[in-house]
mmCIF file of C-alpha atoms in Angstrom:
data_model
loop_
_atom_site.group_PDB
_atom_site.id
_atom_site.type_symbol
_atom_site.label_atom_id
_atom_site.label_comp_id
_atom_site.label_asym_id
_atom_site.label_seq_id
_atom_site.Cartn_x
_atom_site.Cartn_y
_atom_site.Cartn_z
ATOM 1 C CA MET A 1 126.335 65.814 254.077
ATOM 2 C CA GLU A 2 123.684 64.668 251.537
ATOM 3 C CA HIS A 3 121.738 67.936 249.765
ATOM 4 C CA ALA A 4 117.926 67.416 249.044
ATOM 5 C CA PRO A 5 117.580 66.763 245.359
ATOM 6 C CA VAL A 6 116.606 69.248 243.260
ATOM 7 C CA PRO A 7 112.871 69.397 243.003
ATOM 8 C CA ARG A 8 110.765 68.623 239.532
ATOM 9 C CA PRO A 9 108.096 70.538 238.540
ATOM 10 C CA VAL A 10 104.784 70.768 240.171
ATOM 11 C CA VAL A 11 101.614 69.154 238.480
ATOM 12 C CA GLY A 12 99.323 72.286 237.897
ATOM 13 C CA SER A 13 101.915 74.730 238.276
ATOM 14 C CA PRO A 14 102.724 77.158 235.862
ATOM 15 C CA LEU A 15 106.062 77.290 233.975
ATOM 16 C CA HIS A 16 107.881 78.388 230.974
ATOM 17 C CA LEU A 17 108.307 76.115 227.993
ATOM 18 C CA VAL A 18 111.518 77.331 225.971
ATOM 19 C CA VAL A 19 111.343 75.680 222.744
ATOM 20 C CA LEU A 20 115.225 75.994 221.479
ATOM 21 C CA ARG A 21 114.815 76.284 217.243
ATOM 22 C CA ASP A 22 118.197 76.274 215.171
ATOM 23 C CA GLN A 23 116.765 80.364 214.265
ATOM 24 C CA ASN A 24 115.238 81.625 217.506
ATOM 25 C CA VAL A 25 114.083 80.481 221.008
ATOM 26 C CA GLU A 26 110.447 80.839 221.423
ATOM 27 C CA VAL A 27 109.818 81.511 225.422
ATOM 28 C CA LEU A 28 105.939 79.806 226.210
ATOM 29 C CA PRO A 29 103.970 79.949 228.689
ATOM 30 C CA SER A 30 102.757 77.100 229.604
ATOM 31 C CA VAL A 31 101.208 74.332 232.592
ATOM 32 C CA LEU A 32 102.759 71.250 233.123
ATOM 33 C CA ARG A 33 99.485 68.730 233.575
ATOM 34 C CA PHE A 34 100.554 65.308 234.036
ATOM 35 C CA ASP A 35 104.049 64.070 235.818
ATOM 36 C CA ARG A 36 104.624 60.390 234.418
ATOM 37 C CA GLY A 37 108.476 60.126 236.452
ATOM 38 C CA ARG A 38 110.026 59.014 233.042
ATOM 39 C CA GLY A 39 108.354 62.352 231.580
ATOM 40 C CA LEU A 40 106.194 65.570 231.585
ATOM 41 C CA ILE A 41 103.029 66.624 229.351
ATOM 42 C CA VAL A 42 102.744 70.203 229.279
ATOM 43 C CA GLU A 43 100.487 72.411 227.793
ATOM 44 C CA ALA A 44 100.943 75.801 226.651
ATOM 45 C CA ASP A 45 98.352 78.284 227.021
ATOM 46 C CA ALA A 46 97.988 79.334 223.161
ATOM 47 C CA VAL A 47 99.124 77.532 219.938
ATOM 48 C CA PRO A 48 102.785 78.300 219.504
ATOM 49 C CA PRO A 49 103.608 80.626 216.421
ATOM 50 C CA ALA A 50 105.721 77.326 215.378
ATOM 51 C CA PRO A 51 104.423 74.147 215.639
ATOM 52 C CA PHE A 52 106.170 71.420 218.059
ATOM 53 C CA HIS A 53 107.884 68.710 215.829
ATOM 54 C CA LYS A 54 109.530 65.797 217.723
ATOM 55 C CA GLY A 55 112.774 65.749 218.755
ATOM 56 C CA ASP A 56 112.816 69.808 219.262
ATOM 57 C CA ARG A 57 115.059 70.607 222.235
ATOM 58 C CA VAL A 58 113.361 72.342 224.972
ATOM 59 C CA LEU A 59 113.912 73.705 228.365
ATOM 60 C CA LEU A 60 110.962 74.102 231.636
ATOM 61 C CA ALA A 61 111.901 77.117 233.789
ATOM 62 C CA TYR A 62 109.782 76.571 236.825
ATOM 63 C CA SER A 63 109.539 77.915 240.426
ATOM 64 C CA VAL A 64 109.253 75.828 243.679
ATOM 65 C CA ASP A 65 108.557 77.510 247.321
ATOM 66 C CA ASP A 66 111.737 80.382 246.828
ATOM 67 C CA GLY A 67 113.506 79.087 244.038
ATOM 68 C CA LEU A 68 114.015 79.280 240.112
ATOM 69 C CA TYR A 69 115.419 76.122 238.499
ATOM 70 C CA ALA A 70 115.824 74.590 234.921
ATOM 71 C CA LEU A 71 114.910 71.456 233.689
ATOM 72 C CA ARG A 72 115.990 70.681 229.797
ATOM 73 C CA GLY A 73 114.874 67.779 227.924
ATOM 74 C CA VAL A 74 113.723 66.766 224.212
ATOM 75 C CA LEU A 75 109.803 66.730 222.904
ATOM 76 C CA ALA A 76 109.154 63.102 222.318
ATOM 77 C CA GLU A 77 105.572 63.404 220.953
ATOM 78 C CA VAL A 78 103.383 66.240 220.301
ATOM 79 C CA LEU A 79 99.977 64.984 221.512
ATOM 80 C CA ALA A 80 98.109 68.274 220.376
ATOM 81 C CA PRO A 81 98.883 71.646 218.754
ATOM 82 C CA THR A 82 99.414 72.966 222.530
ATOM 83 C CA ARG A 83 100.096 70.466 224.189
ATOM 84 C CA ILE A 84 103.602 67.876 224.604
ATOM 85 C CA TYR A 85 105.212 64.878 225.996
ATOM 86 C CA VAL A 86 108.521 65.659 227.462
ATOM 87 C CA ILE A 87 111.688 63.707 228.521
ATOM 88 C CA PRO A 88 114.295 64.886 230.499
ATOM 89 C CA GLY A 89 117.858 64.837 229.716
ATOM 90 C CA ALA A 90 119.169 65.415 233.465
ATOM 91 C CA ALA A 91 118.152 66.197 236.607
ATOM 92 C CA PRO A 92 116.940 69.806 237.273
ATOM 93 C CA VAL A 93 119.330 72.706 238.088
ATOM 94 C CA MET A 94 119.198 75.651 240.759
ATOM 95 C CA MET A 95 118.880 78.731 238.809
ATOM 96 C CA GLU A 96 118.450 81.222 241.406
ATOM 97 C CA LYS A 97 116.965 82.349 243.908
ATOM 98 C CA ARG A 98 113.510 84.004 242.877
ATOM 99 C CA GLU A 99 113.962 86.723 244.705
ATOM 100 C CA TYR A 100 117.199 87.841 244.091
ATOM 101 C CA ILE A 101 117.318 86.745 240.077
ATOM 102 C CA ARG A 102 117.560 90.336 238.211
ATOM 103 C CA ALA A 103 117.870 91.655 234.493
ATOM 104 C CA ILE A 104 117.807 95.550 233.472
ATOM 105 C CA VAL A 105 114.941 95.634 231.036
ATOM 106 C CA PRO A 106 114.010 98.722 228.847
ATOM 107 C CA ILE A 107 110.302 98.943 229.784
ATOM 108 C CA GLU A 108 108.106 102.501 230.003
ATOM 109 C CA SER A 109 108.335 103.594 233.839
ATOM 110 C CA ALA A 110 108.032 106.754 236.134
ATOM 111 C CA LEU A 111 109.282 107.096 239.314
ATOM 112 C CA VAL A 112 107.261 109.409 241.328
ATOM 113 C CA VAL A 113 108.241 110.317 245.166
ATOM 114 C CA GLY A 114 105.500 110.330 247.028
ATOM 115 C CA GLN A 115 103.022 108.828 250.073
ATOM 116 C CA ARG A 116 100.152 108.891 247.584
ATOM 117 C CA ALA A 117 99.886 106.711 243.902
ATOM 118 C CA PRO A 118 100.012 108.916 241.090
ATOM 119 C CA ALA A 119 97.655 109.875 238.808
ATOM 120 C CA ALA A 120 96.418 107.434 236.294
ATOM 121 C CA GLY A 121 97.422 109.230 233.467
ATOM 122 C CA ARG A 122 100.745 110.560 234.543
ATOM 123 C CA ALA A 123 103.165 109.995 231.412
ATOM 124 C CA LEU A 124 105.533 107.148 231.359
ATOM 125 C CA THR A 125 109.064 106.954 229.146
ATOM 126 C CA GLU A 126 111.193 103.827 227.930
ATOM 127 C CA THR A 127 113.927 103.359 230.106
ATOM 128 C CA SER A 128 116.146 100.863 231.401
ATOM 129 C CA VAL A 129 115.397 99.525 234.591
ATOM 130 C CA GLU A 130 117.068 96.250 236.816
ATOM 131 C CA LEU A 131 113.814 94.275 238.188
ATOM 132 C CA SER A 132 113.871 91.868 240.669
ATOM 133 C CA ALA A 133 111.046 89.806 242.591
ATOM 134 C CA SER A 134 111.717 92.490 245.238
ATOM 135 C CA GLY A 135 112.950 95.718 244.162
ATOM 136 C CA PHE A 136 114.198 97.849 241.702
ATOM 137 C CA ARG A 137 117.377 100.551 240.166
ATOM 138 C CA TRP A 138 116.094 102.840 237.910
ATOM 139 C CA PHE A 139 118.051 105.757 236.003
ATOM 140 C CA GLY A 140 116.410 108.779 235.604
ATOM 141 C CA HIS A 141 115.862 112.352 236.599
ATOM 142 C CA VAL A 142 114.136 112.688 240.164
ATOM 143 C CA ALA A 143 114.623 114.066 243.534
ATOM 144 C CA ALA A 144 115.073 111.689 246.123
ATOM 145 C CA VAL A 145 116.785 110.212 249.412
ATOM 146 C CA ALA A 146 116.967 107.139 251.264
ATOM 147 C CA GLY A 147 113.836 106.694 253.128
ATOM 148 C CA ASP A 148 111.894 108.313 250.961
ATOM 149 C CA ARG A 149 108.339 106.904 249.817
ATOM 150 C CA SER A 150 108.250 106.274 246.045
ATOM 151 C CA TRP A 151 105.605 104.441 243.463
ATOM 152 C CA LEU A 152 107.334 102.502 240.795
ATOM 153 C CA CYS A 153 105.302 102.892 237.378
ATOM 154 C CA LEU A 154 105.610 100.200 234.688
ATOM 155 C CA ARG A 155 103.632 99.355 231.541
ATOM 156 C CA PHE A 156 104.427 95.646 230.740
ATOM 157 C CA PRO A 157 105.311 95.043 227.312
ATOM 158 C CA GLY A 158 102.698 93.160 225.326
ATOM 159 C CA GLY A 159 99.362 94.149 223.295
ATOM 160 C CA ASP A 160 97.461 95.449 226.317
ATOM 161 C CA GLY A 161 99.729 97.452 227.523
ATOM 162 C CA THR A 162 99.084 96.618 231.055
ATOM 163 C CA ARG A 163 100.188 99.791 233.917
ATOM 164 C CA VAL A 164 101.031 98.953 237.402
ATOM 165 C CA ASP A 165 101.976 101.617 240.210
ATOM 166 C CA VAL A 166 104.201 99.753 242.879
ATOM 167 C CA ARG A 167 104.207 100.800 246.213
ATOM 168 C CA SER A 168 108.318 101.276 247.540
ATOM 169 C CA THR A 169 110.759 103.257 249.612
ATOM 170 C CA VAL A 170 113.893 104.439 248.582
ATOM 171 C CA VAL A 171 117.379 103.054 250.203
ATOM 172 C CA ARG A 172 119.919 104.664 248.041
ATOM 173 C CA ALA A 173 119.726 107.600 245.562
ATOM 174 C CA GLU A 174 123.094 108.842 243.773
ATOM 175 C CA PRO A 175 124.436 110.464 241.010
ATOM 176 C CA CYS A 176 125.316 108.352 238.070
ATOM 177 C CA GLY A 177 126.613 110.303 235.035
ATOM 178 C CA ASP A 178 124.141 113.289 233.788
ATOM 179 C CA SER A 179 121.078 111.606 235.521
ATOM 180 C CA PHE A 180 120.466 109.593 239.056
ATOM 181 C CA GLU A 181 120.512 105.728 240.344
ATOM 182 C CA VAL A 182 117.506 105.535 242.505
ATOM 183 C CA ALA A 183 117.506 102.018 244.206
ATOM 184 C CA GLY A 184 114.414 100.835 245.925
ATOM 185 C CA HIS A 185 112.624 97.538 247.095
ATOM 186 C CA PHE A 186 108.768 97.327 247.025
ATOM 187 C CA ASP A 187 106.730 97.782 250.040
ATOM 188 C CA ASP A 188 103.615 96.253 248.749
ATOM 189 C CA ILE A 189 103.083 94.462 245.079
ATOM 190 C CA LEU A 190 100.435 91.804 243.906
ATOM 191 C CA PRO A 191 101.592 88.084 243.568
ATOM 192 C CA GLU A 192 100.164 88.888 239.909
ATOM 193 C CA VAL A 193 102.117 92.039 238.999
ATOM 194 C CA ARG A 194 105.594 89.725 241.310
ATOM 195 C CA GLU A 195 105.313 87.246 238.598
ATOM 196 C CA ALA A 196 104.914 89.344 235.353
ATOM 197 C CA ILE A 197 108.096 91.012 236.797
ATOM 198 C CA LEU A 198 109.809 87.212 237.231
ATOM 199 C CA ASP A 199 108.511 87.011 233.234
ATOM 200 C CA LEU A 200 110.254 89.935 231.781
ATOM 201 C CA VAL A 201 113.373 89.441 234.256
ATOM 202 C CA PHE A 202 113.922 85.442 233.149
ATOM 203 C CA ARG A 203 113.005 86.752 229.183
ATOM 204 C CA ARG A 204 115.956 88.683 229.682
ATOM 205 C CA ARG A 205 118.335 86.474 231.570
ATOM 206 C CA LEU A 206 117.558 83.623 228.825
ATOM 207 C CA SER A 207 121.822 84.419 227.978
ATOM 208 C CA ASP A 208 122.277 82.787 231.431
ATOM 209 C CA LEU A 209 120.741 79.445 231.023
ATOM 210 C CA GLY A 210 123.401 79.165 228.746
ATOM 211 C CA ILE A 211 121.068 79.435 225.488
ATOM 212 C CA GLN A 212 122.259 80.607 222.381
ATOM 213 C CA ALA A 213 121.059 81.059 218.802
ATOM 214 C CA GLY A 214 118.519 77.821 219.403
ATOM 215 C CA ARG A 215 121.733 75.880 221.920
ATOM 216 C CA SER A 216 121.204 74.614 225.443
ATOM 217 C CA TRP A 217 124.089 75.215 227.954
ATOM 218 C CA ASN A 218 125.183 71.620 227.320
ATOM 219 C CA ASP A 219 125.562 70.163 223.987
ATOM 220 C CA ASP A 220 125.878 67.045 224.809
ATOM 221 C CA ALA A 221 122.204 66.431 225.863
#
């Protein structure tokens, strides 16, 4: 039985451009502008902290339908400060189903049990939350039981410190050391919030792609 080929990114769709350098790894929100067959023209949303250089090793992470994929290659030409021409070094590979990719993320958060949305001024504390596109595991002190309606409050890192309150349902609550572990699924989440969560998860999962100290998972590429 033949398997369907792994899809390439779709022109016009957002993606993560990962630039692999000796000292660090840069993750740049980007867009695929053109697919020339042999190569791809990718444009970053903003001028990167360090200029692009011909020969940089790169990885494109993107989604098609419900899958998250990675395509590695080399920067063949710098077209503009934000625009590059990438030649893939191999076929794309599936990283994971978007619904299931998850990571434990340090983030300001609170878990509030109740039907009504919490007050906008409710304090958030720095903690670790396991996040995915469909739900969470939250660690802290809260009186919750399976079936409770709840709100997961998050403040995304970054300049504007955007806060979101996501309506959810508790599916499990149990002691975890001197605290509690509460698992839940999202009941109602805006597409842009889901994408922001996936962005956080992807950044935490870079090491799972085999990227260590500027190297991709296949040094022969």
